[in-house]
């Protein structure tokens, strides 16, 4: 977020209002400078990770309406790609970031293409199964490369030579939020493009979408591939932050939490994802003082949240297209 | 009886000799034991309005669904502008130039009217993922064109004022028109309408007829299913009658209207309650 | 004649949208009353309010002098009102027979009674008997409409609410359906009929109301409405087309 | 009233390992009570526990560690239970120079990373694995050995060390080596597979909860091999779930079984714990957490300092044979505990345990 | 050969537990189109309720009613307890949310699941608990080299009986047709004079009640129960539901049984730790060829 305010202004993006976006971005930018406590910065880092994961799932679930409850599997592929290639071959994290994204994307393509035609809940169980297959395979240490239940550890910090070494909480904080900011920018652009529209059409009515010339299969796969790639990036950053990856980080429960992020915020709503991710990542920390009772409270909070805001806290509003102001400008210069 | 049908069919077919855009050849579709469409031969002439009529369950919608790729046929082929399009997927069919509406309106309900119509142009635009993400000039330009065309189509169906409203929030009759606008947005050569006047009152049906009569002046062919004889007789150049999956008659509206087979199967005897 | 249903000053909201803005209407025993109106005028909403599917915001609905406000739908059925919804809504994966059985759900204990009523429905719609084991979802539109009406009669109602029964039906079937409506009425069942097909509706009903954006604008006996200028203009359009049709008719000598 | 000395406890209070976290909390509180009742440390300062939950998740573990290190008043941490959670947590403690003592993380590599502030009061899997292969197998004169684990860090580690030393020793044949999935109820299928290999010694390295199901189901389908559990396998709950008729006669390789300790510290601990919670802790790891508190209290008290370097230095170089709950404790250069005695125990007919003299 | 039969029997036993739980999933899904993620935890709750009655009352119940009577009493208590809780959950967590669509209800269901699981942990403790042997009949029969637990036979019989009764109600009675009608179109069902609330009541009481009963059976058969067992069994049962065809009652039964047998096969012939991988792969394969599960009917979707 912190970096997108400048660009977003020039591109004429409205999240709701520009000033609001700027305010939020500024808040994110200044946060670690004001709050010097590493714990809070780390909490904010994981908030960022969940935001990125939420954004990635939002493509699949929010935009296209595909019921994905195994999304952590993609993050796992990204995280393990980074972990294994870094620890075995010493490839730097920044190089592995795109590689992890591609690995997760390829994996998503391979596993979802035979089942992409399934509807609703049937797709849901397949994604659950996919997530579980990934996790179980990781635990079983195939070919001795995943470290089994121990996972892979000793992962490097991201660095570019000696120029930039991301080795403390503050730097990681900026690292993840820059990634989030760029992603948000890209996704806002996508939302109001023919691709974003095609996704939404599929969500609204598959048959009408097909009959309107949308290659449903292609766009569903595209969503999965893109969502997986982003999740792969999140996994990769996650791995370099913790310096260890292990299977329990990618459980079914975690996938469920991502699902909650998207719905708490509001399907297909980018600002909503921030709210959802905040709820999921901050609540448990806020409730630390309740120790054993904290998950109890968390569960109840989920129910309450849905009771009072079933459409999400910040649902996507449709109306004027965000591209419109820009189009007028572009149009003028063109004609 | 059977002879009579064939005789009738032969006689009528011979009376058209225009350019054919769509042609089906022994099209057959079964659902389990039911033969919903039974060896249907259909010819649709360019630049005209053709109608399919027939009792409920005759298989009319099924013919549309097969032609537009939603169902795969069990037998037979179909050709569009001389090209075989059997077994293509719906989106491929649309790219070839056949657009359609549905018997039960299928809009993208949660999207605005404008977005609905813009979506109709999906196949006529091509910006890929990277140009979209980076909002390259080419993509911006294309978006602008898409929007312009969409607005023009909305205006054509009289929905300009509702462009930012969600499709589900506009009146039923408007929804029908919006669906037609969406189909038109793809700039089709052949427009297929499934009971466009269903749910409209007489007044609205009349408006629809006028609209279609205007529309046909564009470089376009229209094929429609209708139960409202006022509409069918008012605008069709050619009428095909189906019953129980088979074609039982075809011809000019007035021929069909007076065909005893059609009357028996479909129209029923006119009663004198209406005057 | 005894008043069966009496509605006064009915207001209905969907969220913030007001669908009905103070409607008053009544149906007497054994009569057919039709409700005409453009799309979105609130015709279906009226029927849905009567059968308790949407909450009443303001106003009163009395059925045999008992209020239906806040009464649950299933009880309203038991009271003697049967509603055949717009768009048929047959239970697609249930067989025709099961659909009919459900129509008499409140009498499910009494096998004999249920079979009797079923036979009556089959009498009215012989085609359904042939299809009794077929899944309702695979019936054609007309058959589904017949099933929906037949099912509505299974509860042996005093008042039948019909929402656009001719929607999407072939002319032959439309005629048939209207004939059946008349027949049903002749058995003493009062009918509140919502129709787009104004001409036909006026032809069989005793009285009619015209609904426009949530208000009753015209009402009276059907024959009076048929001659009303405004009604003719708005709902009985297509006179030009009609002439054309009659022309074909003449030609075909039927 | 002087300021208390705050010691952090990181553990899985929720999630699938919540039972361990709960008991660790109870043990640490009991140990703190023992210290505080004697007048506390540093001339009358009381020990206070700061609890953080890591839900047995690496991510939450990192956050929990960060939370503790960012609290100035927390002097040192008892952290944590699972090995894969301990890994990132210990990295954080290391970075912020805070002494951390793990109580359930037995994976060998953890202490091989050259950390200065990492300690553990629990043993390493390799010593136990060696003990099994070199002492237990010959004791039973076993020829055909089956090893089963549950694919958790700990159980897999122990199973693999046992396998390694068994193959090295070459005295017995390893006829079965496989994993089950923890948390399920029915293990008859893998057990039937195991039965077909006809072992005479059956080593299960997982946890009591599954061990109890497995011993029952194994006996019911006719496996009569000697059953030996790892040090997480057999405890009160094991006996309760399996039933005495199945539990008696089972063996275990065990470092510190609280029931069996009779040193004064253990007796006092047991008494206090039982008073507060009614029974004894059923997990050995939680008692190690109690040990960790005793050790930290001692180090702070003796050095008179709450400085991490001083404490770490004291633990590594000065502390020898400190009498704690589970016997005498000292640490080597890597932070691993020295001076534990692994033993083979047997469950008696009345549900008590005794050490098997070899 | 006897080995195969023995294994098959084991697979069927676990499968029948899955089936009993899956029925609850499937019924609720059928009518409400809601994946009731809390269902597994209602099952666990039943298990703990039975445990409380049988074990915490230190065999008091058993001494009065006898071992079998005690077991039946425990099942009844669990069925009632889980059923009542199911109704409460429906009232509090689902009813206000249905009208707004399916997905928010999924989140709510997850919330309930987390809540219940942790509530069980707080009430009964995080330690696993055991149905101790003094309250459980246990007998191993050896018939011609075949070792069979009598309990296994009884449980199989009982679950088939329960499933049979349910099948009859749903498929053969008008009340069952009403349930299926509600599953298709609740509003129209109301127009038939069907009391929708009664149906929902029935569904949300009966599903969890079956689950609760299964909970006691699991406790009695395997003895160990833990607060997280609901999550594991729930996931498996959900898988079974889909495998059979969601919303389809016979499908849920068959799905459960097949899943149990699949687990057995995977564990025996592939690899024990990869068993679940095998199960999910088979599931995916089945769905590729039968996109609506084994018995999932082809929906007459008219366009
Ligand atoms: N998906 C399907 N599965 C099974 N049967 C079907 C399916 N779609 C259509 N049918 C059957 O095929 C026959 C033809 O149906 P179709 O919808 O084409 O009729 P139609 O002529 O459009 O009728 P209407 O005028 O009522 O719309 C009907 O008997 C119908 O029940
Ligand atoms: N569920 C709903 N939520 C919000 N608004 C609704 C809903 N149902 C109907 N409306 C609105 O209420 C008004 C009346 O609708 P209703 O369906 O009663 O009209 P109708 O006269 O039956 O029209 P039609 O001829 O299309 O059936 C319309 O403006 C419609 O958009
Ligand atoms: Mg049709
Ligand atoms: Mg209506």
PDB file of N, CA and C in Angstrom, chain D residues 261-305:
ATOM      1  N   UNK D 261      10.446 -40.538  40.057  1.00  0.00           N
ATOM      2  CA  UNK D 261      11.483 -39.797  40.771  1.00  0.00           C
ATOM      3  C   UNK D 261      11.169 -39.700  42.259  1.00  0.00           C
ATOM      4  N   UNK D 262      12.194 -39.870  43.044  1.00  0.00           N
ATOM      5  CA  UNK D 262      11.970 -39.803  44.489  1.00  0.00           C
ATOM      6  C   UNK D 262      12.844 -38.749  45.145  1.00  0.00           C
ATOM      7  N   UNK D 263      13.600 -37.998  44.317  1.00  0.00           N
ATOM      8  CA  UNK D 263      14.427 -36.947  44.917  1.00  0.00           C
ATOM      9  C   UNK D 263      13.521 -35.898  45.535  1.00  0.00           C
ATOM     10  N   UNK D 264      14.016 -35.164  46.529  1.00  0.00           N
ATOM     11  CA  UNK D 264      13.135 -34.245  47.270  1.00  0.00           C
ATOM     12  C   UNK D 264      12.431 -33.233  46.371  1.00  0.00           C
ATOM     13  N   UNK D 265      13.138 -32.738  45.351  1.00  0.00           N
ATOM     14  CA  UNK D 265      12.518 -31.746  44.485  1.00  0.00           C
ATOM     15  C   UNK D 265      11.304 -32.345  43.762  1.00  0.00           C
ATOM     16  N   UNK D 266      11.507 -33.550  43.280  1.00  0.00           N
ATOM     17  CA  UNK D 266      10.419 -34.208  42.561  1.00  0.00           C
ATOM     18  C   UNK D 266       9.249 -34.473  43.511  1.00  0.00           C
ATOM     19  N   UNK D 267       9.554 -34.911  44.735  1.00  0.00           N
ATOM     20  CA  UNK D 267       8.483 -35.208  45.675  1.00  0.00           C
ATOM     21  C   UNK D 267       7.689 -33.946  45.981  1.00  0.00           C
ATOM     22  N   UNK D 268       8.415 -32.856  46.156  1.00  0.00           N
ATOM     23  CA  UNK D 268       7.732 -31.599  46.451  1.00  0.00           C
ATOM     24  C   UNK D 268       6.881 -31.163  45.249  1.00  0.00           C
ATOM     25  N   UNK D 269       7.474 -31.305  44.092  1.00  0.00           N
ATOM     26  CA  UNK D 269       6.759 -30.919  42.867  1.00  0.00           C
ATOM     27  C   UNK D 269       5.491 -31.729  42.715  1.00  0.00           C
ATOM     28  N   UNK D 270       5.647 -33.034  42.901  1.00  0.00           N
ATOM     29  CA  UNK D 270       4.482 -33.911  42.725  1.00  0.00           C
ATOM     30  C   UNK D 270       3.364 -33.543  43.691  1.00  0.00           C
ATOM     31  N   UNK D 271       3.797 -33.277  44.923  1.00  0.00           N
ATOM     32  CA  UNK D 271       2.805 -32.964  45.943  1.00  0.00           C
ATOM     33  C   UNK D 271       2.045 -31.689  45.564  1.00  0.00           C
ATOM     34  N   UNK D 272       2.811 -30.672  45.179  1.00  0.00           N
ATOM     35  CA  UNK D 272       2.181 -29.389  44.845  1.00  0.00           C
ATOM     36  C   UNK D 272       1.295 -29.490  43.604  1.00  0.00           C
ATOM     37  N   UNK D 273       1.814 -30.241  42.668  1.00  0.00           N
ATOM     38  CA  UNK D 273       1.069 -30.355  41.412  1.00  0.00           C
ATOM     39  C   UNK D 273      -0.246 -31.076  41.658  1.00  0.00           C
ATOM     40  N   UNK D 274      -0.116 -32.153  42.413  1.00  0.00           N
ATOM     41  CA  UNK D 274      -1.319 -32.952  42.657  1.00  0.00           C
ATOM     42  C   UNK D 274      -2.352 -32.166  43.451  1.00  0.00           C
ATOM     43  N   UNK D 275      -1.836 -31.371  44.347  1.00  0.00           N
ATOM     44  CA  UNK D 275      -2.725 -30.551  45.149  1.00  0.00           C
ATOM     45  C   UNK D 275      -3.516 -29.592  44.249  1.00  0.00           C
ATOM     46  N   UNK D 276      -2.800 -29.038  43.305  1.00  0.00           N
ATOM     47  CA  UNK D 276      -3.452 -28.031  42.458  1.00  0.00           C
ATOM     48  C   UNK D 276      -4.306 -28.650  41.370  1.00  0.00           C
ATOM     49  N   UNK D 277      -3.861 -29.747  40.785  1.00  0.00           N
ATOM     50  CA  UNK D 277      -4.547 -30.237  39.585  1.00  0.00           C
ATOM     51  C   UNK D 277      -5.096 -31.654  39.716  1.00  0.00           C
ATOM     52  N   UNK D 278      -4.910 -32.261  40.865  1.00  0.00           N
ATOM     53  CA  UNK D 278      -5.559 -33.538  41.103  1.00  0.00           C
ATOM     54  C   UNK D 278      -4.807 -34.754  40.624  1.00  0.00           C
ATOM     55  N   UNK D 279      -4.025 -34.613  39.587  1.00  0.00           N
ATOM     56  CA  UNK D 279      -3.282 -35.781  39.115  1.00  0.00           C
ATOM     57  C   UNK D 279      -1.861 -35.351  38.794  1.00  0.00           C
ATOM     58  N   UNK D 280      -1.090 -36.261  38.267  1.00  0.00           N
ATOM     59  CA  UNK D 280       0.266 -35.892  37.861  1.00  0.00           C
ATOM     60  C   UNK D 280       0.269 -35.498  36.395  1.00  0.00           C
ATOM     61  N   UNK D 281       1.213 -34.667  35.984  1.00  0.00           N
ATOM     62  CA  UNK D 281       1.268 -34.340  34.550  1.00  0.00           C
ATOM     63  C   UNK D 281       1.518 -35.600  33.756  1.00  0.00           C
ATOM     64  N   UNK D 282       0.797 -35.757  32.681  1.00  0.00           N
ATOM     65  CA  UNK D 282       0.936 -37.017  31.962  1.00  0.00           C
ATOM     66  C   UNK D 282       2.001 -36.922  30.887  1.00  0.00           C
ATOM     67  N   UNK D 283       2.568 -35.734  30.691  1.00  0.00           N
ATOM     68  CA  UNK D 283       3.577 -35.624  29.651  1.00  0.00           C
ATOM     69  C   UNK D 283       4.933 -35.335  30.279  1.00  0.00           C
ATOM     70  N   UNK D 284       5.958 -36.033  29.831  1.00  0.00           N
ATOM     71  CA  UNK D 284       7.287 -35.769  30.397  1.00  0.00           C
ATOM     72  C   UNK D 284       7.773 -34.373  30.030  1.00  0.00           C
ATOM     73  N   UNK D 285       7.323 -33.887  28.848  1.00  0.00           N
ATOM     74  CA  UNK D 285       7.856 -32.610  28.373  1.00  0.00           C
ATOM     75  C   UNK D 285       7.467 -31.477  29.283  1.00  0.00           C
ATOM     76  N   UNK D 286       6.263 -31.529  29.783  1.00  0.00           N
ATOM     77  CA  UNK D 286       5.815 -30.419  30.612  1.00  0.00           C
ATOM     78  C   UNK D 286       6.656 -30.340  31.876  1.00  0.00           C
ATOM     79  N   UNK D 287       7.091 -31.504  32.367  1.00  0.00           N
ATOM     80  CA  UNK D 287       7.929 -31.474  33.564  1.00  0.00           C
ATOM     81  C   UNK D 287       9.270 -30.813  33.243  1.00  0.00           C
ATOM     82  N   UNK D 288       9.734 -31.030  32.010  1.00  0.00           N
ATOM     83  CA  UNK D 288      10.973 -30.359  31.598  1.00  0.00           C
ATOM     84  C   UNK D 288      10.785 -28.849  31.590  1.00  0.00           C
ATOM     85  N   UNK D 289       9.574 -28.418  31.284  1.00  0.00           N
ATOM     86  CA  UNK D 289       9.313 -26.982  31.332  1.00  0.00           C
ATOM     87  C   UNK D 289       9.461 -26.485  32.762  1.00  0.00           C
ATOM     88  N   UNK D 290       8.962 -27.306  33.719  1.00  0.00           N
ATOM     89  CA  UNK D 290       9.142 -26.984  35.130  1.00  0.00           C
ATOM     90  C   UNK D 290      10.627 -26.921  35.473  1.00  0.00           C
ATOM     91  N   UNK D 291      11.367 -27.898  34.959  1.00  0.00           N
ATOM     92  CA  UNK D 291      12.818 -27.905  35.148  1.00  0.00           C
ATOM     93  C   UNK D 291      13.436 -26.610  34.650  1.00  0.00           C
ATOM     94  N   UNK D 292      12.988 -26.201  33.484  1.00  0.00           N
ATOM     95  CA  UNK D 292      13.559 -24.996  32.886  1.00  0.00           C
ATOM     96  C   UNK D 292      13.385 -23.807  33.818  1.00  0.00           C
ATOM     97  N   UNK D 293      12.242 -23.758  34.467  1.00  0.00           N
ATOM     98  CA  UNK D 293      12.028 -22.652  35.379  1.00  0.00           C
ATOM     99  C   UNK D 293      12.977 -22.743  36.579  1.00  0.00           C
ATOM    100  N   UNK D 294      13.127 -23.946  37.099  1.00  0.00           N
ATOM    101  CA  UNK D 294      14.027 -24.139  38.233  1.00  0.00           C
ATOM    102  C   UNK D 294      15.436 -23.697  37.860  1.00  0.00           C
ATOM    103  N   UNK D 295      15.868 -24.104  36.684  1.00  0.00           N
ATOM    104  CA  UNK D 295      17.210 -23.816  36.224  1.00  0.00           C
ATOM    105  C   UNK D 295      17.418 -22.308  36.085  1.00  0.00           C
ATOM    106  N   UNK D 296      16.421 -21.645  35.470  1.00  0.00           N
ATOM    107  CA  UNK D 296      16.526 -20.202  35.277  1.00  0.00           C
ATOM    108  C   UNK D 296      16.559 -19.484  36.620  1.00  0.00           C
ATOM    109  N   UNK D 297      15.683 -19.912  37.535  1.00  0.00           N
ATOM    110  CA  UNK D 297      15.633 -19.275  38.847  1.00  0.00           C
ATOM    111  C   UNK D 297      16.995 -19.398  39.529  1.00  0.00           C
ATOM    112  N   UNK D 298      17.549 -20.577  39.439  1.00  0.00           N
ATOM    113  CA  UNK D 298      18.841 -20.833  40.067  1.00  0.00           C
ATOM    114  C   UNK D 298      19.906 -19.914  39.458  1.00  0.00           C
ATOM    115  N   UNK D 299      19.927 -19.873  38.122  1.00  0.00           N
ATOM    116  CA  UNK D 299      20.957 -19.087  37.450  1.00  0.00           C
ATOM    117  C   UNK D 299      20.843 -17.612  37.804  1.00  0.00           C
ATOM    118  N   UNK D 300      19.636 -17.105  37.815  1.00  0.00           N
ATOM    119  CA  UNK D 300      19.448 -15.687  38.122  1.00  0.00           C
ATOM    120  C   UNK D 300      19.845 -15.401  39.576  1.00  0.00           C
ATOM    121  N   UNK D 301      19.404 -16.305  40.398  1.00  0.00           N
ATOM    122  CA  UNK D 301      19.673 -16.110  41.817  1.00  0.00           C
ATOM    123  C   UNK D 301      21.177 -16.162  42.104  1.00  0.00           C
ATOM    124  N   UNK D 302      21.828 -17.154  41.526  1.00  0.00           N
ATOM    125  CA  UNK D 302      23.250 -17.341  41.807  1.00  0.00           C
ATOM    126  C   UNK D 302      24.086 -16.200  41.242  1.00  0.00           C
ATOM    127  N   UNK D 303      23.751 -15.779  40.033  1.00  0.00           N
ATOM    128  CA  UNK D 303      24.564 -14.734  39.427  1.00  0.00           C
ATOM    129  C   UNK D 303      24.133 -13.353  39.889  1.00  0.00           C
ATOM    130  N   UNK D 304      22.956 -13.284  40.457  1.00  0.00           N
ATOM    131  CA  UNK D 304      22.449 -11.984  40.894  1.00  0.00           C
ATOM    132  C   UNK D 304      22.176 -11.049  39.728  1.00  0.00           C
ATOM    133  N   UNK D 305      22.021 -11.627  38.555  1.00  0.00           N
ATOM    134  CA  UNK D 305      21.861 -10.785  37.374  1.00  0.00           C
ATOM    135  C   UNK D 305      20.698 -11.292  36.536  1.00  0.00           C
TER     136      UNK D 305
END
